[in-house]
Coordinates of C-alpha atoms in Angstrom, one line a residue:
M1 CA -79.3 -212.2 -127.0
P2 CA -76.6 -213.4 -129.7
P3 CA -77.2 -217.0 -130.7
V4 CA -76.1 -220.1 -128.8
D5 CA -74.1 -221.2 -131.9
E6 CA -72.0 -217.7 -131.4
S7 CA -71.6 -218.2 -127.6
Y8 CA -70.2 -221.6 -128.1
K9 CA -67.7 -220.0 -130.5
A10 CA -66.9 -216.6 -128.4
F11 CA -65.7 -219.5 -125.3
R12 CA -64.2 -221.7 -127.8
Q13 CA -61.9 -218.7 -128.8
A14 CA -61.5 -217.9 -124.9
L15 CA -60.1 -221.6 -124.5
D16 CA -57.9 -222.0 -127.4
S17 CA -56.1 -218.4 -127.1
L18 CA -55.6 -219.3 -122.9
K19 CA -57.9 -216.1 -122.1
L20 CA -60.7 -215.8 -120.5
D21 CA -61.8 -212.6 -120.3
R22 CA -64.9 -210.0 -119.1
E23 CA -66.7 -210.2 -122.4
S24 CA -66.2 -213.8 -123.2
T25 CA -67.6 -214.5 -119.2
L26 CA -70.7 -212.4 -120.0
A27 CA -71.0 -214.5 -123.6
L28 CA -71.0 -217.0 -122.2
I29 CA -74.0 -216.7 -119.8
H30 CA -76.4 -216.5 -122.0
I31 CA -76.2 -220.2 -122.5
R32 CA -79.5 -221.8 -122.1
K33 CA -79.6 -224.0 -119.2
N34 CA -80.7 -227.3 -120.6
E35 CA -78.0 -226.9 -123.3
I36 CA -74.9 -227.0 -121.3
S37 CA -74.0 -230.2 -121.0
E38 CA -73.8 -230.2 -124.8
L39 CA -70.7 -228.6 -124.3
E40 CA -68.5 -232.0 -124.0
R41 CA -69.3 -232.4 -127.7
F42 CA -66.6 -229.8 -128.1
N43 CA -64.1 -232.0 -126.5
L44 CA -63.4 -229.4 -123.8
P45 CA -61.1 -230.4 -121.0
E46 CA -63.0 -232.3 -118.6
Q47 CA -61.6 -229.9 -115.9
A48 CA -63.1 -227.0 -117.9
L49 CA -66.4 -228.8 -117.2
L50 CA -67.5 -227.4 -113.3
P51 CA -65.9 -223.8 -114.4
L52 CA -68.3 -223.8 -117.5
A53 CA -71.4 -224.8 -115.2
I54 CA -70.6 -221.8 -112.8
M55 CA -70.2 -219.4 -115.7
A56 CA -73.4 -220.4 -117.5
N57 CA -75.4 -220.3 -114.2
N58 CA -76.4 -224.3 -114.4
L59 CA -76.4 -224.8 -111.0
D60 CA -78.4 -228.1 -111.2
Y61 CA -75.3 -229.6 -113.5
F62 CA -72.6 -228.1 -110.9
Q63 CA -73.8 -230.2 -109.0
A64 CA -74.2 -233.4 -110.4
L65 CA -70.3 -232.6 -111.6
V66 CA -69.0 -231.6 -107.6
T67 CA -71.0 -235.3 -106.9
A68 CA -69.1 -237.3 -109.6
H69 CA -65.5 -235.1 -109.4
P70 CA -65.2 -234.0 -106.0
D71 CA -61.7 -233.2 -107.0
Y72 CA -62.8 -230.4 -109.1
V73 CA -63.3 -228.2 -106.6
A74 CA -60.0 -227.4 -106.5
A75 CA -59.2 -227.7 -110.1
L76 CA -58.2 -224.6 -112.5
N77 CA -59.4 -223.6 -116.0
P78 CA -57.6 -224.3 -118.5
T79 CA -56.6 -220.3 -118.9
A80 CA -54.6 -220.9 -115.4
E81 CA -56.7 -217.6 -114.7
L82 CA -59.8 -218.0 -113.4
N83 CA -59.8 -220.3 -110.1
L84 CA -62.5 -222.4 -109.4
P85 CA -63.0 -221.1 -105.4
D86 CA -63.0 -216.9 -106.7
T87 CA -65.7 -218.3 -109.9
L88 CA -67.5 -220.2 -106.7
N89 CA -68.5 -216.6 -105.4
T90 CA -70.2 -215.7 -108.2
T91 CA -72.5 -219.3 -108.1
L92 CA -73.6 -218.5 -104.8
I93 CA -74.6 -214.7 -105.8
S94 CA -77.1 -216.9 -108.4
A95 CA -77.9 -219.4 -105.9
I96 CA -79.2 -217.3 -103.4
A97 CA -81.6 -215.3 -105.7
L98 CA -82.5 -218.8 -107.3
H99 CA -83.3 -220.0 -103.6
A100 CA -81.1 -222.8 -104.4
T101 CA -80.9 -224.1 -101.1
D102 CA -79.1 -227.9 -102.3
T103 CA -76.7 -226.0 -104.5
L104 CA -75.7 -223.6 -101.4
D105 CA -75.1 -226.7 -99.1
A106 CA -73.1 -228.4 -101.4
L107 CA -70.7 -225.2 -101.8
F108 CA -71.2 -224.7 -98.5
S109 CA -69.8 -227.8 -97.1
H110 CA -66.7 -227.6 -99.5
P111 CA -63.2 -226.7 -97.4
Q112 CA -61.6 -225.3 -100.4
F113 CA -64.3 -222.5 -100.3
H114 CA -63.3 -221.2 -96.6
T115 CA -59.9 -221.1 -96.9
V116 CA -59.6 -219.9 -100.4
A117 CA -62.8 -218.4 -101.8
L118 CA -64.2 -216.8 -98.1
M119 CA -60.6 -214.2 -97.7
Q120 CA -61.4 -212.9 -101.4
R121 CA -63.8 -210.0 -102.1
L122 CA -66.5 -211.0 -105.1
W123 CA -66.9 -208.7 -108.0
Y124 CA -71.0 -209.2 -108.5
L125 CA -72.1 -207.4 -111.7
N126 CA -71.3 -203.5 -111.1
T127 CA -71.5 -203.5 -107.5
P128 CA -68.4 -202.5 -105.0
K129 CA -66.5 -205.5 -104.0
E130 CA -68.0 -207.0 -100.9
D131 CA -68.0 -210.0 -98.6
L132 CA -70.7 -212.6 -98.8
I133 CA -71.8 -212.5 -95.5
Y134 CA -73.0 -208.6 -95.9
F135 CA -74.4 -209.6 -99.6
L136 CA -76.6 -212.2 -97.7
I137 CA -77.7 -209.8 -94.5
R138 CA -78.7 -207.4 -96.8
K139 CA -81.0 -209.6 -98.7
G140 CA -82.2 -210.5 -96.0
D141 CA -82.0 -214.0 -96.5
K142 CA -81.9 -216.0 -93.2
D143 CA -81.6 -219.7 -95.0
S144 CA -78.8 -218.8 -96.7
L145 CA -77.0 -217.6 -93.6
D146 CA -77.8 -220.5 -91.4
L147 CA -76.3 -222.8 -94.5
F148 CA -73.2 -220.4 -94.6
I149 CA -73.0 -220.5 -90.8
K150 CA -73.8 -224.3 -89.9
H151 CA -70.9 -224.7 -92.7
H152 CA -67.9 -223.7 -89.9
A153 CA -67.8 -220.0 -91.6
D154 CA -66.0 -217.7 -88.8
L155 CA -67.0 -214.3 -88.4
R156 CA -64.4 -213.3 -86.7
D157 CA -61.8 -213.6 -89.2
H158 CA -60.7 -210.1 -90.9
S159 CA -63.1 -210.7 -93.8
A160 CA -65.9 -210.6 -91.7
I161 CA -65.0 -206.8 -90.8
D162 CA -65.7 -204.4 -94.2
M163 CA -63.9 -200.8 -94.9
N164 CA -65.7 -199.3 -92.6
F165 CA -64.8 -201.5 -89.3
F166 CA -68.8 -203.0 -89.6
T167 CA -68.5 -206.2 -87.9
P168 CA -72.0 -208.3 -89.2
L169 CA -73.9 -207.8 -86.9
R170 CA -73.1 -204.0 -86.9
Y171 CA -74.0 -203.9 -90.9
A172 CA -77.4 -205.9 -89.9
L173 CA -78.4 -203.0 -87.7
Q174 CA -77.6 -200.1 -90.3
Q175 CA -79.4 -202.0 -92.7
K176 CA -82.6 -202.9 -90.5
V177 CA -82.6 -206.1 -91.5
N178 CA -85.6 -208.3 -90.1
K179 CA -85.2 -209.4 -86.0
D180 CA -84.2 -213.2 -87.4
I181 CA -80.9 -212.6 -88.8
I182 CA -80.0 -210.0 -86.3
K183 CA -80.9 -212.5 -83.1
T184 CA -78.8 -215.1 -85.2
L185 CA -75.8 -212.8 -85.5
A186 CA -75.7 -211.6 -82.3
A187 CA -75.8 -215.1 -80.6
L188 CA -72.4 -215.6 -82.5
P189 CA -69.0 -216.2 -80.9
Q190 CA -67.7 -212.7 -82.4
Q191 CA -65.1 -210.0 -81.2
E192 CA -66.2 -206.5 -82.0
P193 CA -63.0 -204.4 -83.7
V194 CA -62.3 -201.1 -82.0
C195 CA -63.9 -198.7 -83.4
Y196 CA -65.9 -195.6 -83.5
L197 CA -69.3 -197.4 -81.8
T198 CA -70.1 -201.0 -80.4
A199 CA -73.3 -202.7 -81.7
F200 CA -74.7 -202.2 -78.6
E201 CA -73.9 -198.5 -78.4
Q202 CA -75.5 -198.2 -82.3
A203 CA -78.5 -199.5 -81.0
M204 CA -78.6 -196.9 -78.6
H205 CA -79.0 -194.4 -81.5
Q206 CA -81.5 -195.4 -83.2
P207 CA -84.7 -194.3 -81.3
K208 CA -87.0 -195.9 -83.6
L209 CA -85.2 -199.3 -82.7
D210 CA -87.4 -202.6 -81.7
S211 CA -87.6 -203.3 -77.8
E212 CA -87.2 -206.8 -79.1
V213 CA -84.0 -205.9 -80.7
L214 CA -82.4 -204.3 -77.9
T215 CA -83.6 -207.5 -75.9
I216 CA -81.9 -210.0 -78.2
L217 CA -78.5 -207.7 -78.2
Y218 CA -78.4 -207.1 -74.7
T219 CA -79.3 -210.8 -73.9
H220 CA -76.4 -211.7 -76.2
L221 CA -73.7 -209.6 -76.6
Q222 CA -71.0 -209.7 -74.3
F223 CA -69.2 -206.3 -72.9
P224 CA -68.3 -205.0 -68.7
S225 CA -71.5 -205.3 -66.5
H226 CA -70.8 -201.8 -65.8
L227 CA -71.0 -200.5 -69.8
A228 CA -74.3 -200.8 -71.4
L229 CA -76.3 -199.0 -68.5
H230 CA -73.9 -196.4 -68.0
E231 CA -73.6 -195.5 -71.5
A232 CA -77.6 -195.4 -71.8
V233 CA -77.7 -192.9 -69.5
R234 CA -75.0 -191.3 -71.2
Y235 CA -76.9 -191.0 -74.5
A236 CA -80.1 -190.5 -72.4
C237 CA -81.5 -193.7 -74.3
F238 CA -84.4 -194.2 -71.7
K239 CA -86.0 -197.5 -73.4
V240 CA -82.1 -199.3 -73.6
V241 CA -82.4 -198.1 -69.4
N242 CA -85.5 -199.2 -68.7
L243 CA -84.5 -202.5 -70.6
I244 CA -81.1 -203.2 -68.6
C245 CA -83.4 -202.0 -65.3
E246 CA -86.0 -205.3 -65.9
K247 CA -83.3 -207.6 -67.3
D248 CA -80.9 -207.1 -64.3
P249 CA -82.2 -204.6 -61.6
Q250 CA -78.5 -204.8 -59.6
K251 CA -76.9 -203.1 -61.9
I252 CA -78.7 -200.2 -61.6
N253 CA -76.1 -199.4 -58.6
E254 CA -72.9 -201.3 -60.0
Q255 CA -70.1 -198.4 -60.2
S256 CA -67.8 -197.5 -63.2
F257 CA -64.5 -197.3 -62.8
S258 CA -64.7 -193.7 -62.5
G259 CA -66.7 -194.5 -58.8
Q260 CA -70.3 -193.4 -61.7
T261 CA -73.1 -194.8 -60.9
P262 CA -75.7 -194.3 -63.2
L263 CA -77.4 -191.9 -61.2
S264 CA -74.5 -189.6 -60.9
V265 CA -74.5 -189.6 -64.6
A266 CA -77.6 -188.9 -65.0
M267 CA -77.3 -186.1 -62.4
G268 CA -74.7 -184.4 -64.5
L269 CA -77.0 -184.8 -68.1
H270 CA -78.6 -181.5 -69.8
A271 CA -81.6 -180.2 -68.0
D272 CA -84.2 -181.3 -70.3
Q273 CA -82.9 -185.0 -69.7
Q274 CA -81.8 -184.6 -66.3
V275 CA -85.2 -184.8 -64.4
S276 CA -86.6 -187.5 -66.3
M277 CA -83.3 -189.6 -66.2
C278 CA -83.1 -189.3 -62.6
R279 CA -86.4 -190.4 -61.7
L280 CA -86.9 -193.5 -63.8
L281 CA -83.6 -194.7 -61.9
L282 CA -84.8 -193.3 -58.7
E283 CA -88.1 -195.6 -59.6
K284 CA -86.1 -198.1 -60.2
G285 CA -84.0 -198.5 -57.4
A286 CA -81.1 -196.5 -57.5
I287 CA -79.7 -195.8 -54.3
I288 CA -78.7 -192.3 -53.4
R289 CA -75.3 -191.8 -52.4
S290 CA -73.2 -189.1 -50.4
N291 CA -71.3 -188.4 -53.6
E292 CA -75.2 -187.1 -55.0
L293 CA -76.3 -185.4 -52.2
K294 CA -72.9 -182.8 -52.2
I295 CA -73.9 -182.0 -55.6
L296 CA -77.7 -181.8 -55.1
A297 CA -76.9 -177.7 -54.2
Y298 CA -75.6 -177.4 -57.9
C299 CA -79.0 -179.0 -59.9
E300 CA -82.6 -177.5 -60.0
K301 CA -85.3 -177.3 -57.7
E302 CA -86.9 -179.8 -59.2
I303 CA -84.2 -182.4 -58.8
Q304 CA -83.9 -181.4 -55.2
T305 CA -87.1 -182.0 -54.4
L306 CA -87.1 -185.7 -56.3
I307 CA -83.6 -186.6 -54.8
K308 CA -85.0 -185.3 -51.4
E309 CA -88.1 -187.4 -51.7
A310 CA -86.3 -190.4 -53.1
Y311 CA -83.7 -190.1 -49.8
A312 CA -86.8 -190.6 -47.2
L313 CA -88.2 -193.5 -50.0
Q314 CA -85.1 -195.2 -48.8
E315 CA -84.8 -194.9 -45.7
L316 CA -88.0 -195.8 -44.7
K317 CA -87.5 -198.7 -46.7
Q318 CA -84.2 -199.8 -44.6
L319 CA -86.5 -198.9 -41.2
C320 CA -89.0 -201.6 -42.4
E321 CA -86.6 -204.2 -43.3
T322 CA -84.7 -203.2 -39.5
F323 CA -88.6 -203.6 -38.3
L324 CA -88.7 -207.0 -40.2
K325 CA -85.7 -208.5 -38.5
T326 CA -86.5 -207.4 -35.0
L327 CA -90.6 -208.8 -35.5
D328 CA -88.3 -211.9 -36.9
Q329 CA -86.1 -212.3 -34.2
R330 CA -88.7 -212.1 -31.3
L331 CA -90.8 -214.4 -33.2
D332 CA -87.8 -217.2 -32.6
N333 CA -88.5 -216.7 -29.2
P334 CA -89.5 -220.2 -28.4
A335 CA -90.9 -218.7 -24.8
L336 CA -93.6 -216.5 -26.6
T337 CA -96.9 -217.5 -25.6
A338 CA -99.7 -217.5 -28.4
H339 CA -101.6 -213.9 -27.7
K340 CA -97.9 -212.7 -28.2
K341 CA -97.1 -214.3 -31.5
E342 CA -100.6 -213.7 -33.0
K343 CA -100.0 -210.1 -32.5
L344 CA -96.3 -209.9 -33.8
E345 CA -97.7 -211.7 -37.1
A346 CA -100.7 -209.3 -37.7
K347 CA -97.3 -206.6 -37.0
K348 CA -95.2 -208.3 -39.6
Q349 CA -97.7 -208.2 -41.7
I350 CA -98.6 -204.6 -41.5
V351 CA -95.2 -203.9 -42.0
E352 CA -94.3 -205.9 -45.0
K353 CA -97.5 -204.2 -46.7
L354 CA -95.5 -200.8 -46.3
Q355 CA -92.9 -202.5 -47.4
N356 CA -94.2 -203.5 -50.7
I357 CA -95.9 -200.5 -51.1
L358 CA -92.6 -198.5 -51.0
K359 CA -90.6 -201.3 -53.6
N360 CA -94.1 -200.2 -56.0
E361 CA -92.0 -199.2 -58.7
E362 CA -94.7 -199.5 -61.1
Q363 CA -95.9 -196.1 -58.9
P364 CA -94.3 -192.8 -58.6
I365 CA -91.6 -192.0 -55.8
N366 CA -94.4 -189.1 -54.1
T367 CA -97.8 -191.3 -54.8
R368 CA -95.3 -194.4 -52.8
L369 CA -94.5 -192.1 -49.9
N370 CA -98.2 -190.8 -49.7
T371 CA -99.8 -194.3 -49.9
F372 CA -97.2 -195.2 -47.0
S373 CA -98.3 -192.4 -44.8
E374 CA -101.8 -193.5 -45.3
T375 CA -101.3 -196.9 -44.7
L376 CA -99.6 -196.5 -41.8
N377 CA -102.5 -193.6 -40.3
Q378 CA -104.4 -196.6 -40.5
K379 CA -102.1 -199.3 -39.3
S380 CA -100.6 -197.3 -36.0
P381 CA -103.2 -198.5 -33.5
I382 CA -101.9 -202.1 -34.2
L383 CA -98.8 -201.3 -34.5
A384 CA -98.5 -199.2 -31.4
P385 CA -101.7 -200.1 -29.5
A386 CA -100.3 -198.8 -25.9
L387 CA -100.1 -195.3 -27.7
F388 CA -103.8 -195.0 -29.3
K389 CA -105.8 -197.0 -26.5
S390 CA -106.7 -195.4 -23.2
D391 CA -106.1 -198.5 -21.0
T392 CA -107.2 -198.0 -17.0
K393 CA -105.2 -201.0 -15.6
K394 CA -103.3 -200.5 -12.9
K395 CA -100.4 -202.6 -14.9
T396 CA -100.2 -200.9 -17.6
G397 CA -100.7 -197.4 -15.7
R398 CA -97.4 -198.0 -14.0
K399 CA -95.4 -199.2 -16.7
V400 CA -96.5 -195.6 -18.7
V401 CA -95.7 -193.9 -15.5
K402 CA -92.3 -196.4 -15.3
G403 CA -91.7 -195.3 -19.1
V404 CA -92.4 -191.4 -18.4
L405 CA -90.2 -191.2 -15.7
F406 CA -87.6 -193.1 -17.4
V407 CA -87.9 -191.0 -20.4
L408 CA -87.9 -187.6 -18.3
A409 CA -84.7 -189.1 -16.6
C410 CA -82.9 -189.7 -19.6
C411 CA -84.3 -186.0 -20.5
T412 CA -82.4 -184.5 -17.4
I413 CA -79.3 -186.3 -17.9
L414 CA -78.7 -185.4 -21.7
I415 CA -79.9 -181.8 -21.0
G416 CA -77.2 -181.4 -17.5
V417 CA -74.5 -183.0 -19.7
G418 CA -75.1 -181.0 -22.4
I419 CA -75.5 -177.5 -20.4
S420 CA -72.3 -178.9 -18.3
I421 CA -70.3 -179.5 -21.4
G422 CA -71.0 -176.1 -23.2
L423 CA -70.3 -174.2 -20.0
A424 CA -67.3 -175.9 -20.2
L425 CA -66.2 -175.1 -23.9
K426 CA -67.7 -171.6 -23.5
S427 CA -65.4 -170.7 -20.6
K428 CA -62.7 -172.5 -22.2
S429 CA -63.2 -170.4 -25.5
Q430 CA -63.4 -167.0 -23.7
R431 CA -60.8 -167.1 -20.6
G432 CA -58.3 -169.6 -21.9
T433 CA -57.5 -172.4 -19.6
Y434 CA -57.6 -173.4 -15.8
S435 CA -53.6 -172.5 -15.7
F436 CA -54.0 -169.7 -17.6
W437 CA -56.5 -168.2 -15.6
K438 CA -54.8 -168.9 -12.2
R439 CA -51.5 -166.9 -14.1
R440 CA -54.0 -163.7 -15.1
S441 CA -55.5 -163.9 -11.2
A442 CA -51.8 -163.9 -9.7
Q443 CA -51.1 -160.6 -11.7
F444 CA -54.1 -158.5 -10.9
K445 CA -54.1 -159.1 -6.9
E446 CA -50.0 -158.2 -7.7
K447 CA -51.2 -154.8 -9.2
A448 CA -54.4 -154.2 -6.5
Q449 CA -51.7 -154.3 -3.4
A450 CA -49.4 -151.7 -5.3
L451 CA -52.5 -149.6 -6.2
I452 CA -53.5 -149.6 -2.0
P453 CA -51.6 -146.7 0.2
P454 CA -48.7 -148.3 2.5
S455 CA -50.8 -147.2 5.4
Q456 CA -53.6 -149.4 4.6
R457 CA -52.0 -152.5 3.2
S458 CA -51.7 -154.4 6.3
K459 CA -55.7 -154.6 6.9
H460 CA -55.8 -156.3 3.7

């Protein structure tokens, strides 16, 4: 370390020559902090004291000078080469390193710093040029970052996008900083640049990313409603798919601009991911459309079985909903007796139980179907007692006979209509229309008359 007197001399020579180069600056940094005030005895220009305090890393003296002389903030030093707002970046680095919160608060509160210094690139020792916000993120200093944001730091301006087009949030994800910083950055209103990946898409490329971080990103980031789930399915990011389905279940059946649902995207995945992703979506409540059924023949057998089971589950859900609506309509009848109302309510409870079994997403689809079948077999006598109990009452017997006769009558009518239609179609396909056959009949009659001998024609 050079002697203090030599440091003073080096700086004095720099002032005399109106030149402050890098070597003089580094020499000045070695001045002891408790002796910086002695510089006043050198009769230096008053406006040079604040840059001196900054360059000497004397944060306490800097804060005292700013408090006493606010106009010094925008002042140039005597060399007219080192603008004070530019040097504030260096002071910030020192204050962050020393956790000098008061000094940081004083620095961040100056409008001049925001309008000029924030737009500049800083040079900190031998590190590449970068914006202060990225230094704060990489260091993981949440307190300093909060101060920076508190004083109206606009992260949407161009200085908040680095040379790789990384926004502060994407940079934080890449650096794997603590969750509090990610949460702070995700909550800010910022614009994603047009680049290769958004912050959310970048998160999906990190398979070991904490689910809590994903929750933070999904909660705060703004993007088209269909984008997140479709992209998560396309990249086979099961963690993100689970997250979105839990937070926004209605998005599982949303269509993209091209008409694709997450399920149709999943059916186009590679074979080793196709089954798992389709099963996940179907268990979360994905609805099977006609488009998915059309491409089912081109899928693996395991997918075909899975889709068929899910389609059966979907149909049973609709039947349960229809059954419940019918029961509710009957229960609303004011003329209903108490006994009948009690029976209908018992049926409604059973149907609701069956519906809950079908909607239990914690269970696999085949397990739900099996449980549904077992429960239905147990509760069927309550749902349809006439089919499972023998009632010898005449009234019941008459109802059964009438019902059987009605069914037989309907079947007879349907069979008769079906046979008539079938014969008509067969006749039309084989012999042609009535008018055509009539013409052919006249021709055959003329030919038959020609074959009969003239002596016998009168008899025929």
